[in-house]
Amino acid sequence: MSTTPSAPSARRIRGVVLHSPGAPLTVTEVDLAPPGPGEVEVAVVAAGVCHSDLHVVRGEWDVPMPVVMGHEGSGVVTALGPDTADSGLAVGDHVVLSWVPACGECRYCLAGRPAACRLVADVVAPLGVLYDGTSRLSTPDGERLHHYLGVSSFADHVVVPVSGAIKVRKDAPLDALALVGCAIATGVGAVRNTAGVEAGATVAVIGCGGVGLSCVQGAKLSGASRIVAVDVVADKLDLALELGATDVVDASATDPVAALRALVPEGLDYVFDAIGKIATTEQAIAALGQGGAAVIVGLPPTGSTARFDPLALAEADQRILGSNYGSVVAQRDIPTLVDLVVGGFLDVESMISARRPLEEAGAALADLDGGHALRQLLITGYRPAAGEAGTYDPAKREG
Ligand SMILES: NC(=O)c1ccc[n+]([C@@H]2O[C@H](COP(=O)([O-])OP(=O)(O)OC[C@H]3O[C@@H](n4cnc5c(N)ncnc54)[C@H](O)[C@@H]3O)[C@@H](O)[C@H]2O)c1
Ligand SMILES: [Zn+2]
Ligand SMILES: [Zn+2]
């Protein structure tokens, strides 16, 4: 089959491959096929390490392996496949990668809910492939490798559907923008899209990692009157206060539900579970007030179940909401979130605890597991063209 003149031949890249749960994460040579119809190739500048990657490494979810890891990232478009003329993308564009590369045609996409895209939920995510059911990734001797969530950003290049590469402004800090692709979209989106937190509402956020701190920042943007941050690590609670929390609860020292009741006696309007342990999900529901909503953002291992009191829930007119990818409309929300970063309304830099080479992916995941690391960026070494923002300069930070 012929390809368009702009399409490159397969290239040898470096990628972090997981062969089985618990196996060492090693950077190896990987072959990346050229982008097919409706796909683009992106040089990854930075990839963020998310707790979801940790779930995969621990074997808590059923993910096809071997897999090139990573689902949070940012980079520069390096090649366009056939049939991409109307994508609005060009070589050299700065993009944030989306882990729900929505098809645009299923009933959920047509209903304006692309974060619930069926093609992604039924094919791309569970099978570790792109839309056509095949992978662009293989070992140099031809063994097939899977994509993770249609992204596989722990690599120096990726091939993704055009809807998985969201064009963003070039004056933004491209490496730090990796976080917009998962933590910020998920956390801010859960507050603004899934829950629709109103000005004046009372909010608690359980778990202050990258996702939870993004919930805190989203609640501040929404004008919440109380934002109670709950965590078990003092440093994370201190940072939550800097990012907009009005109160904190150290769940390692006290019963968090009782502490939340003491702070907001009538119960909370919204509680975000941003860690996804059974205990924290049950705490989120138990801490609600009249008409409150518990928003489940954090994710437990497959097959977990939590308990709640249906009578109390019904009588208090409460809701339990699931939030996948912050219910985002990625093409709309990601550029807006980038505007908020550049304008100083979202602090992304404070959520980055380290920048490390791609080779340290395994160590970065171990540090996240240890509980003290926040978002860590894996830096590939690829740099955008001269004169374009590629690394973040805190001295030039606005706001
Ligand atoms: N729904 C989605 O679309 C979506 C998207 C991305 C991530 N996630 C999930 O969100 C969760 C959080 O991800 P992250 O990257 O922010 O994780 P993280 O590891 O950076 O943060 C988790 C935080 O929870 C805190 N914590 C642990 N146990 C606690 C407890 N008992 N009470 C209070 N706090 C506790 C930790 O100290 C840490 O600060 C994960 O389960 C991840 O898989 C969901
Ligand atoms: Zn994530
Ligand atoms: Zn769809």
Short mmCIF file of C-alpha atoms and ligand atoms in Angstrom, two decimals:
data_model
loop_
_atom_site.label_atom_id
_atom_site.label_comp_id
_atom_site.label_asym_id
_atom_site.label_seq_id
_atom_site.Cartn_x
_atom_site.Cartn_y
_atom_site.Cartn_z
CA MET A 1 0.00 0.00 0.00
CA SER A 2 1.37 3.44 -0.82
CA THR A 3 1.51 6.26 1.71
CA THR A 4 1.39 10.00 1.24
CA PRO A 5 4.69 11.73 0.52
CA SER A 6 4.71 13.26 4.02
CA ALA A 7 4.54 9.88 5.76
CA PRO A 8 7.89 8.56 7.00
CA SER A 9 9.08 4.99 6.93
CA ALA A 10 9.05 2.99 10.18
CA ARG A 11 11.42 4.42 12.70
CA ARG A 12 13.39 2.88 15.50
CA ILE A 13 12.47 4.56 18.78
CA ARG A 14 13.16 4.14 22.50
CA GLY A 15 10.17 2.97 24.53
CA VAL A 16 9.46 1.72 28.04
CA VAL A 17 8.05 -1.78 27.64
CA LEU A 18 6.21 -3.76 30.34
CA HIS A 19 6.15 -7.47 29.58
CA SER A 20 4.12 -8.65 32.59
CA PRO A 21 2.92 -7.21 35.91
CA GLY A 22 5.80 -6.59 38.26
CA ALA A 23 8.45 -7.13 35.58
CA PRO A 24 11.24 -4.56 35.40
CA LEU A 25 10.48 -1.54 33.25
CA THR A 26 13.22 -1.21 30.71
CA VAL A 27 13.83 1.23 27.91
CA THR A 28 14.34 -0.80 24.77
CA GLU A 29 14.45 -0.30 21.04
CA VAL A 30 10.99 -0.38 19.52
CA ASP A 31 9.87 -0.11 15.91
CA LEU A 32 7.16 2.46 15.27
CA ALA A 33 5.27 2.08 11.99
CA PRO A 34 4.36 5.23 10.09
CA PRO A 35 1.01 6.86 10.83
CA GLY A 36 -1.88 5.24 8.99
CA PRO A 37 -5.00 6.99 7.68
CA GLY A 38 -6.30 9.48 10.22
CA GLU A 39 -3.19 9.19 12.39
CA VAL A 40 -0.25 11.42 13.27
CA GLU A 41 3.25 10.85 14.55
CA VAL A 42 4.33 12.95 17.53
CA ALA A 43 7.80 13.41 19.02
CA VAL A 44 7.22 13.22 22.76
CA VAL A 45 8.86 16.02 24.76
CA ALA A 46 7.67 14.89 28.19
CA ALA A 47 5.50 12.16 29.68
CA GLY A 48 3.89 12.35 33.11
CA VAL A 49 3.85 9.40 35.50
CA CYS A 50 0.30 8.81 36.75
CA HIS A 51 -1.03 6.44 39.39
CA SER A 52 -2.93 4.65 36.61
CA ASP A 53 0.46 3.53 35.24
CA LEU A 54 1.13 2.14 38.70
CA HIS A 55 -2.13 0.15 38.63
CA VAL A 56 -0.93 -1.43 35.37
CA VAL A 57 2.54 -2.26 36.68
CA ARG A 58 1.00 -3.84 39.78
CA GLY A 59 -1.28 -5.99 37.62
CA GLU A 60 -4.45 -4.47 39.10
CA TRP A 61 -6.11 -4.04 35.71
CA ASP A 62 -6.34 -6.34 32.74
CA VAL A 63 -4.08 -4.62 30.20
CA PRO A 64 -2.78 -6.47 27.12
CA MET A 65 1.00 -6.99 27.30
CA PRO A 66 3.70 -6.51 26.28
CA VAL A 67 2.76 -2.84 26.26
CA VAL A 68 4.59 0.43 25.73
CA MET A 69 3.61 2.30 28.89
CA GLY A 70 2.40 5.85 29.50
CA HIS A 71 -0.74 7.83 28.76
CA GLU A 72 0.10 11.41 29.76
CA GLY A 73 2.31 13.40 27.45
CA SER A 74 3.05 16.37 25.25
CA GLY A 75 5.10 16.85 22.12
CA VAL A 76 5.47 18.08 18.57
CA VAL A 77 3.80 16.71 15.44
CA THR A 78 6.47 15.16 13.22
CA ALA A 79 4.44 13.44 10.47
CA LEU A 80 0.88 13.18 9.20
CA GLY A 81 -0.68 10.01 7.84
CA PRO A 82 -3.07 9.88 4.86
CA ASP A 83 -6.54 11.41 5.23
CA THR A 84 -5.52 13.98 7.80
CA ALA A 85 -5.97 17.10 5.68
CA ASP A 86 -9.02 18.21 7.67
CA SER A 87 -7.44 17.44 11.06
CA GLY A 88 -6.22 20.98 11.62
CA LEU A 89 -2.80 19.55 12.48
CA ALA A 90 0.51 20.31 10.77
CA VAL A 91 4.09 19.20 11.25
CA GLY A 92 5.62 21.35 13.99
CA ASP A 93 2.39 21.86 15.94
CA HIS A 94 2.64 21.53 19.70
CA VAL A 95 0.18 18.98 21.03
CA VAL A 96 -1.07 17.51 24.28
CA LEU A 97 -1.86 13.80 24.01
CA SER A 98 -5.35 12.63 24.95
CA TRP A 99 -5.95 9.09 26.27
CA VAL A 100 -9.49 9.09 24.96
CA PRO A 101 -8.86 9.57 21.21
CA ALA A 102 -12.57 9.77 20.49
CA CYS A 103 -13.96 8.44 17.21
CA GLY A 104 -16.42 11.29 16.69
CA GLU A 105 -19.01 8.91 15.24
CA CYS A 106 -20.43 6.70 18.01
CA ARG A 107 -23.62 7.69 19.82
CA TYR A 108 -21.69 9.02 22.82
CA CYS A 109 -19.42 11.16 20.66
CA LEU A 110 -22.44 12.40 18.70
CA ALA A 111 -24.15 13.25 21.98
CA GLY A 112 -21.22 15.50 22.94
CA ARG A 113 -19.71 13.02 25.40
CA PRO A 114 -16.45 11.98 23.73
CA ALA A 115 -14.88 10.89 27.04
CA ALA A 116 -17.40 8.01 26.88
CA CYS A 117 -16.47 7.08 23.26
CA ARG A 118 -17.45 3.47 22.58
CA LEU A 119 -14.67 2.79 20.08
CA VAL A 120 -12.13 3.75 22.74
CA ALA A 121 -13.93 1.83 25.52
CA ASP A 122 -14.50 -1.32 23.45
CA VAL A 123 -11.44 -1.48 21.17
CA VAL A 124 -8.60 1.00 21.76
CA ALA A 125 -8.34 0.72 25.56
CA PRO A 126 -9.08 -2.98 26.22
CA LEU A 127 -7.25 -4.38 23.19
CA GLY A 128 -4.23 -2.06 23.28
CA VAL A 129 -4.57 -1.11 19.61
CA LEU A 130 -5.57 1.82 17.42
CA TYR A 131 -8.95 2.16 15.66
CA ASP A 132 -8.29 -0.50 13.01
CA GLY A 133 -7.54 -3.12 15.65
CA THR A 134 -3.80 -3.18 14.93
CA SER A 135 -0.71 -1.77 16.60
CA ARG A 136 1.99 0.50 15.18
CA LEU A 137 4.45 -0.84 17.76
CA SER A 138 6.70 -3.90 17.55
CA THR A 139 10.07 -5.16 18.71
CA PRO A 140 12.95 -4.99 16.20
CA ASP A 141 12.43 -8.75 15.59
CA GLY A 142 8.76 -8.32 14.81
CA GLU A 143 6.91 -9.17 18.04
CA ARG A 144 3.78 -7.08 18.40
CA LEU A 145 3.68 -4.54 21.24
CA HIS A 146 0.48 -2.97 22.51
CA HIS A 147 -0.39 0.69 22.86
CA TYR A 148 -1.47 1.83 26.32
CA LEU A 149 -4.76 3.76 26.14
CA GLY A 150 -4.02 4.73 22.55
CA VAL A 151 -1.03 6.81 23.71
CA SER A 152 2.11 4.95 24.96
CA SER A 153 3.87 8.18 25.87
CA PHE A 154 6.85 6.56 27.66
CA ALA A 155 8.64 6.67 24.32
CA ASP A 156 10.38 9.28 22.25
CA HIS A 157 7.76 9.07 19.47
CA VAL A 158 4.15 7.92 19.29
CA VAL A 159 1.57 7.35 16.56
CA VAL A 160 -1.96 8.30 17.63
CA PRO A 161 -5.32 9.01 15.98
CA VAL A 162 -5.64 12.71 15.09
CA SER A 163 -8.22 13.10 17.87
CA GLY A 164 -5.56 11.98 20.34
CA ALA A 165 -3.25 14.90 19.53
CA ILE A 166 -4.74 18.20 20.69
CA LYS A 167 -3.11 21.28 19.19
CA VAL A 168 -2.12 23.85 21.81
CA ARG A 169 -0.56 27.33 21.81
CA LYS A 170 3.19 27.50 21.28
CA ASP A 171 3.95 30.03 24.02
CA ALA A 172 3.07 27.55 26.77
CA PRO A 173 5.61 25.40 28.65
CA LEU A 174 5.38 22.29 26.49
CA ASP A 175 6.97 19.78 28.86
CA ALA A 176 4.80 20.78 31.82
CA LEU A 177 1.71 20.64 29.59
CA ALA A 178 2.00 16.86 29.65
CA LEU A 179 0.01 17.05 32.90
CA VAL A 180 -2.90 18.68 31.10
CA GLY A 181 -3.31 15.43 29.19
CA CYS A 182 -4.33 13.44 32.27
CA ALA A 183 -4.03 14.88 35.79
CA ILE A 184 -5.38 18.34 35.03
CA ALA A 185 -8.01 17.31 32.48
CA THR A 186 -9.21 14.57 34.85
CA GLY A 187 -9.25 16.62 38.05
CA VAL A 188 -10.46 19.97 36.76
CA GLY A 189 -12.87 18.19 34.42
CA ALA A 190 -14.35 16.14 37.27
CA VAL A 191 -15.14 19.39 39.10
CA ARG A 192 -16.33 21.49 36.18
CA ASN A 193 -17.84 18.92 33.80
CA THR A 194 -18.85 15.82 35.78
CA ALA A 195 -19.99 17.53 38.97
CA GLY A 196 -20.64 21.08 37.77
CA VAL A 197 -19.57 22.55 41.11
CA GLU A 198 -21.33 25.88 41.67
CA ALA A 199 -19.86 29.04 43.22
CA GLY A 200 -20.30 28.87 46.97
CA ALA A 201 -20.45 25.07 47.14
CA THR A 202 -18.61 23.12 49.83
CA VAL A 203 -16.08 20.59 48.50
CA ALA A 204 -13.74 17.95 49.88
CA VAL A 205 -11.04 16.17 47.91
CA ILE A 206 -9.70 12.86 49.24
CA GLY A 207 -6.19 12.18 47.89
CA CYS A 208 -3.90 15.06 46.90
CA GLY A 209 -1.76 13.57 44.15
CA GLY A 210 -1.73 15.01 40.64
CA VAL A 211 -5.42 14.25 40.12
CA GLY A 212 -6.61 15.40 43.56
CA LEU A 213 -4.62 18.65 43.49
CA SER A 214 -6.19 19.31 40.09
CA CYS A 215 -9.61 18.81 41.73
CA VAL A 216 -8.57 21.34 44.39
CA GLN A 217 -7.54 23.83 41.70
CA GLY A 218 -10.74 23.18 39.76
CA ALA A 219 -12.83 23.78 42.87
CA LYS A 220 -11.04 27.08 43.40
CA LEU A 221 -11.72 28.07 39.78
CA SER A 222 -15.39 27.22 40.32
CA GLY A 223 -15.61 29.52 43.35
CA ALA A 224 -16.21 26.84 45.98
CA SER A 225 -16.57 28.40 49.44
CA ARG A 226 -14.86 25.56 51.32
CA ILE A 227 -12.26 23.23 49.82
CA VAL A 228 -11.14 20.59 52.31
CA ALA A 229 -8.11 18.59 51.18
CA VAL A 230 -7.60 15.13 52.69
CA ASP A 231 -4.36 13.15 52.45
CA VAL A 232 -2.00 11.08 54.58
CA VAL A 233 1.19 13.00 53.64
CA ALA A 234 1.80 16.38 55.28
CA ASP A 235 3.70 17.86 52.30
CA LYS A 236 0.76 17.18 49.99
CA LEU A 237 -1.60 18.93 52.41
CA ASP A 238 0.71 21.96 52.57
CA LEU A 239 0.73 22.15 48.78
CA ALA A 240 -3.06 21.76 48.68
CA LEU A 241 -3.33 24.87 50.88
CA GLU A 242 -1.09 26.77 48.45
CA LEU A 243 -3.23 25.65 45.51
CA GLY A 244 -6.56 26.72 46.97
CA ALA A 245 -7.64 24.42 49.79
CA THR A 246 -9.23 26.29 52.71
CA ASP A 247 -8.79 23.44 55.22
CA VAL A 248 -6.89 20.18 55.44
CA VAL A 249 -7.44 16.82 57.11
CA ASP A 250 -4.59 14.41 57.80
CA ALA A 251 -6.27 11.03 57.36
CA SER A 252 -3.25 9.26 58.86
CA ALA A 253 -3.97 10.89 62.20
CA THR A 254 -7.75 11.09 62.38
CA ASP A 255 -10.97 9.58 61.04
CA PRO A 256 -11.49 11.70 57.93
CA VAL A 257 -15.29 11.47 57.93
CA ALA A 258 -15.49 12.70 61.53
CA ALA A 259 -12.98 15.45 60.73
CA LEU A 260 -15.00 16.56 57.71
CA ARG A 261 -18.19 16.61 59.86
CA ALA A 262 -16.38 18.77 62.38
CA LEU A 263 -15.38 21.25 59.67
CA VAL A 264 -18.70 21.25 57.76
CA PRO A 265 -21.37 19.96 60.17
CA GLU A 266 -24.19 19.78 57.61
CA GLY A 267 -22.08 17.57 55.33
CA LEU A 268 -20.46 18.47 52.02
CA ASP A 269 -22.03 19.39 48.71
CA TYR A 270 -19.33 17.53 46.75
CA VAL A 271 -16.70 15.01 47.77
CA PHE A 272 -14.13 13.86 45.21
CA ASP A 273 -12.48 10.50 45.77
CA ALA A 274 -9.18 11.08 44.01
CA ILE A 275 -7.42 7.93 45.18
CA GLY A 276 -9.92 5.12 44.68
CA LYS A 277 -9.39 2.85 47.65
CA ILE A 278 -12.54 1.15 48.87
CA ALA A 279 -12.22 3.02 52.17
CA THR A 280 -11.92 6.43 50.48
CA THR A 281 -14.88 5.77 48.19
CA GLU A 282 -17.00 4.88 51.21
CA GLN A 283 -15.70 7.95 53.06
CA ALA A 284 -16.65 10.19 50.11
CA ILE A 285 -20.26 8.97 50.24
CA ALA A 286 -20.46 9.07 54.03
CA ALA A 287 -19.28 12.71 54.19
CA LEU A 288 -22.06 14.08 51.95
CA GLY A 289 -24.70 16.50 53.09
CA GLN A 290 -28.27 16.89 51.88
CA GLY A 291 -28.34 16.79 48.07
CA GLY A 292 -24.59 16.14 47.91
CA ALA A 293 -22.69 14.27 45.21
CA ALA A 294 -19.76 11.88 45.64
CA VAL A 295 -17.57 11.91 42.54
CA ILE A 296 -15.51 8.78 41.97
CA VAL A 297 -12.35 9.77 40.12
CA GLY A 298 -9.75 7.50 41.69
CA LEU A 299 -9.78 3.93 40.44
CA PRO A 300 -9.53 0.68 42.41
CA PRO A 301 -8.30 -2.70 41.16
CA THR A 302 -10.69 -4.54 38.82
CA GLY A 303 -13.54 -6.29 40.64
CA SER A 304 -13.53 -4.11 43.78
CA THR A 305 -16.83 -3.27 45.43
CA ALA A 306 -17.74 -0.57 47.93
CA ARG A 307 -20.75 -0.28 50.26
CA PHE A 308 -23.19 2.54 50.82
CA ASP A 309 -26.54 2.96 52.56
CA PRO A 310 -29.16 3.27 49.78
CA LEU A 311 -31.91 4.42 52.16
CA ALA A 312 -29.79 7.28 53.51
CA LEU A 313 -28.69 8.17 49.96
CA ALA A 314 -32.26 8.33 48.65
CA GLU A 315 -33.69 10.18 51.62
CA ALA A 316 -30.94 12.80 51.43
CA ASP A 317 -31.34 13.13 47.65
CA GLN A 318 -27.65 12.35 47.16
CA ARG A 319 -25.79 11.16 44.08
CA ILE A 320 -22.77 9.00 43.28
CA LEU A 321 -21.12 10.04 40.01
CA GLY A 322 -18.42 8.23 38.10
CA SER A 323 -15.96 10.47 36.25
CA ASN A 324 -13.91 9.14 33.35
CA TYR A 325 -11.27 11.58 32.06
CA GLY A 326 -13.12 14.45 33.74
CA SER A 327 -15.97 14.02 31.24
CA VAL A 328 -13.83 16.25 29.02
CA VAL A 329 -14.48 17.29 25.49
CA ALA A 330 -10.75 17.14 24.81
CA GLN A 331 -10.70 19.32 21.68
CA ARG A 332 -12.55 22.05 23.60
CA ASP A 333 -11.21 21.65 27.13
CA ILE A 334 -7.50 20.97 26.68
CA PRO A 335 -6.73 24.26 24.85
CA THR A 336 -8.84 26.08 27.47
CA LEU A 337 -6.92 24.43 30.31
CA VAL A 338 -3.66 25.47 28.62
CA ASP A 339 -4.95 29.06 28.50
CA LEU A 340 -5.63 28.82 32.24
CA VAL A 341 -2.06 27.56 32.82
CA VAL A 342 -0.53 30.38 30.78
CA GLY A 343 -2.81 32.92 32.47
CA GLY A 344 -1.67 31.80 35.92
CA PHE A 345 -5.06 30.39 36.95
CA LEU A 346 -3.82 26.79 37.09
CA ASP A 347 -0.44 26.07 38.69
CA VAL A 348 1.04 23.10 36.88
CA GLU A 349 4.67 23.62 37.86
CA SER A 350 4.02 23.16 41.59
CA MET A 351 2.55 19.72 40.85
CA ILE A 352 5.80 18.53 39.21
CA SER A 353 8.12 17.00 41.79
CA ALA A 354 10.85 15.87 39.39
CA ARG A 355 12.04 15.87 35.79
CA ARG A 356 13.89 12.64 34.99
CA PRO A 357 15.19 10.95 31.86
CA LEU A 358 12.97 8.36 30.18
CA GLU A 359 15.39 5.67 31.37
CA GLU A 360 14.24 6.31 34.97
CA ALA A 361 10.61 5.33 34.34
CA GLY A 362 10.83 2.33 36.67
CA ALA A 363 12.41 4.36 39.46
CA ALA A 364 9.82 7.11 38.98
CA LEU A 365 6.98 4.60 39.36
CA ALA A 366 8.63 3.18 42.48
CA ASP A 367 8.88 6.70 43.93
CA LEU A 368 5.20 7.36 43.17
CA ASP A 369 4.38 4.09 44.91
CA GLY A 370 6.43 5.26 47.90
CA GLY A 371 3.90 8.04 48.44
CA HIS A 372 6.06 11.16 48.41
CA ALA A 373 6.56 11.88 44.72
CA LEU A 374 3.99 14.05 43.03
CA ARG A 375 3.79 14.25 39.26
CA GLN A 376 7.15 13.29 37.73
CA LEU A 377 7.99 14.15 34.14
CA LEU A 378 9.97 11.73 32.00
CA ILE A 379 11.95 13.88 29.60
CA THR A 380 12.82 12.30 26.26
CA GLY A 381 15.41 14.86 25.23
CA TYR A 382 13.46 15.91 22.12
CA ARG A 383 13.39 19.68 21.89
CA PRO A 384 11.04 21.81 19.83
CA ALA A 385 12.50 24.13 17.19
CA ALA A 386 14.48 27.12 18.41
CA GLY A 387 12.39 30.02 19.65
CA GLU A 388 9.49 27.86 20.78
CA ALA A 389 8.76 27.17 24.41
CA GLY A 390 9.78 23.64 25.24
CA THR A 391 10.91 23.65 28.79
CA TYR A 392 9.37 25.60 31.56
CA ASP A 393 11.11 28.70 32.85
CA PRO A 394 9.68 29.47 36.30
CA ALA A 395 11.18 32.96 36.12
CA LYS A 396 8.79 33.73 33.28
CA ARG A 397 5.75 32.30 35.01
CA GLU A 398 2.71 34.53 34.87
CA GLY A 399 0.27 35.14 37.71
N1 LIG B 1 -11.11 8.61 36.48
C1 LIG B 1 -10.11 8.91 35.66
O1 LIG B 1 -10.34 9.21 34.50
C2 LIG B 1 -8.71 8.86 36.17
C3 LIG B 1 -7.68 9.49 35.45
C4 LIG B 1 -6.39 9.50 35.99
C5 LIG B 1 -6.12 8.87 37.18
N2 LIG B 1 -7.13 8.23 37.82
C6 LIG B 1 -6.91 7.56 39.12
O2 LIG B 1 -6.89 8.57 40.12
C7 LIG B 1 -6.16 8.09 41.23
C8 LIG B 1 -5.17 9.12 41.67
O3 LIG B 1 -4.15 9.27 40.69
P1 LIG B 1 -2.87 10.19 41.00
O4 LIG B 1 -1.97 10.05 39.83
O5 LIG B 1 -3.28 11.53 41.46
O6 LIG B 1 -2.26 9.37 42.24
P2 LIG B 1 -1.14 9.77 43.30
O7 LIG B 1 -0.51 8.51 43.74
O8 LIG B 1 -0.28 10.86 42.79
O9 LIG B 1 -1.98 10.39 44.50
C9 LIG B 1 -2.72 9.65 45.40
C10 LIG B 1 -2.77 10.44 46.72
O10 LIG B 1 -3.61 9.76 47.64
C11 LIG B 1 -3.02 9.86 48.91
N3 LIG B 1 -3.59 8.77 49.74
C12 LIG B 1 -3.25 7.48 49.76
N4 LIG B 1 -4.04 6.81 50.64
C13 LIG B 1 -4.87 7.73 51.16
C14 LIG B 1 -5.93 7.66 52.12
N5 LIG B 1 -6.27 6.51 52.71
N6 LIG B 1 -6.59 8.81 52.41
C15 LIG B 1 -6.27 9.96 51.83
N7 LIG B 1 -5.28 10.09 50.90
C16 LIG B 1 -4.60 8.98 50.59
C17 LIG B 1 -1.53 9.74 48.63
O11 LIG B 1 -0.76 10.25 49.70
C18 LIG B 1 -1.40 10.56 47.37
O12 LIG B 1 -1.15 11.93 47.66
C19 LIG B 1 -5.57 6.73 40.79
O13 LIG B 1 -6.41 5.68 41.23
C20 LIG B 1 -5.61 6.84 39.28
O14 LIG B 1 -5.64 5.58 38.66
C21 LIG B 1 -8.41 8.24 37.35
ZN ZN B 2 -3.53 9.24 34.24
ZN ZN B 3 -16.89 7.69 19.73
#
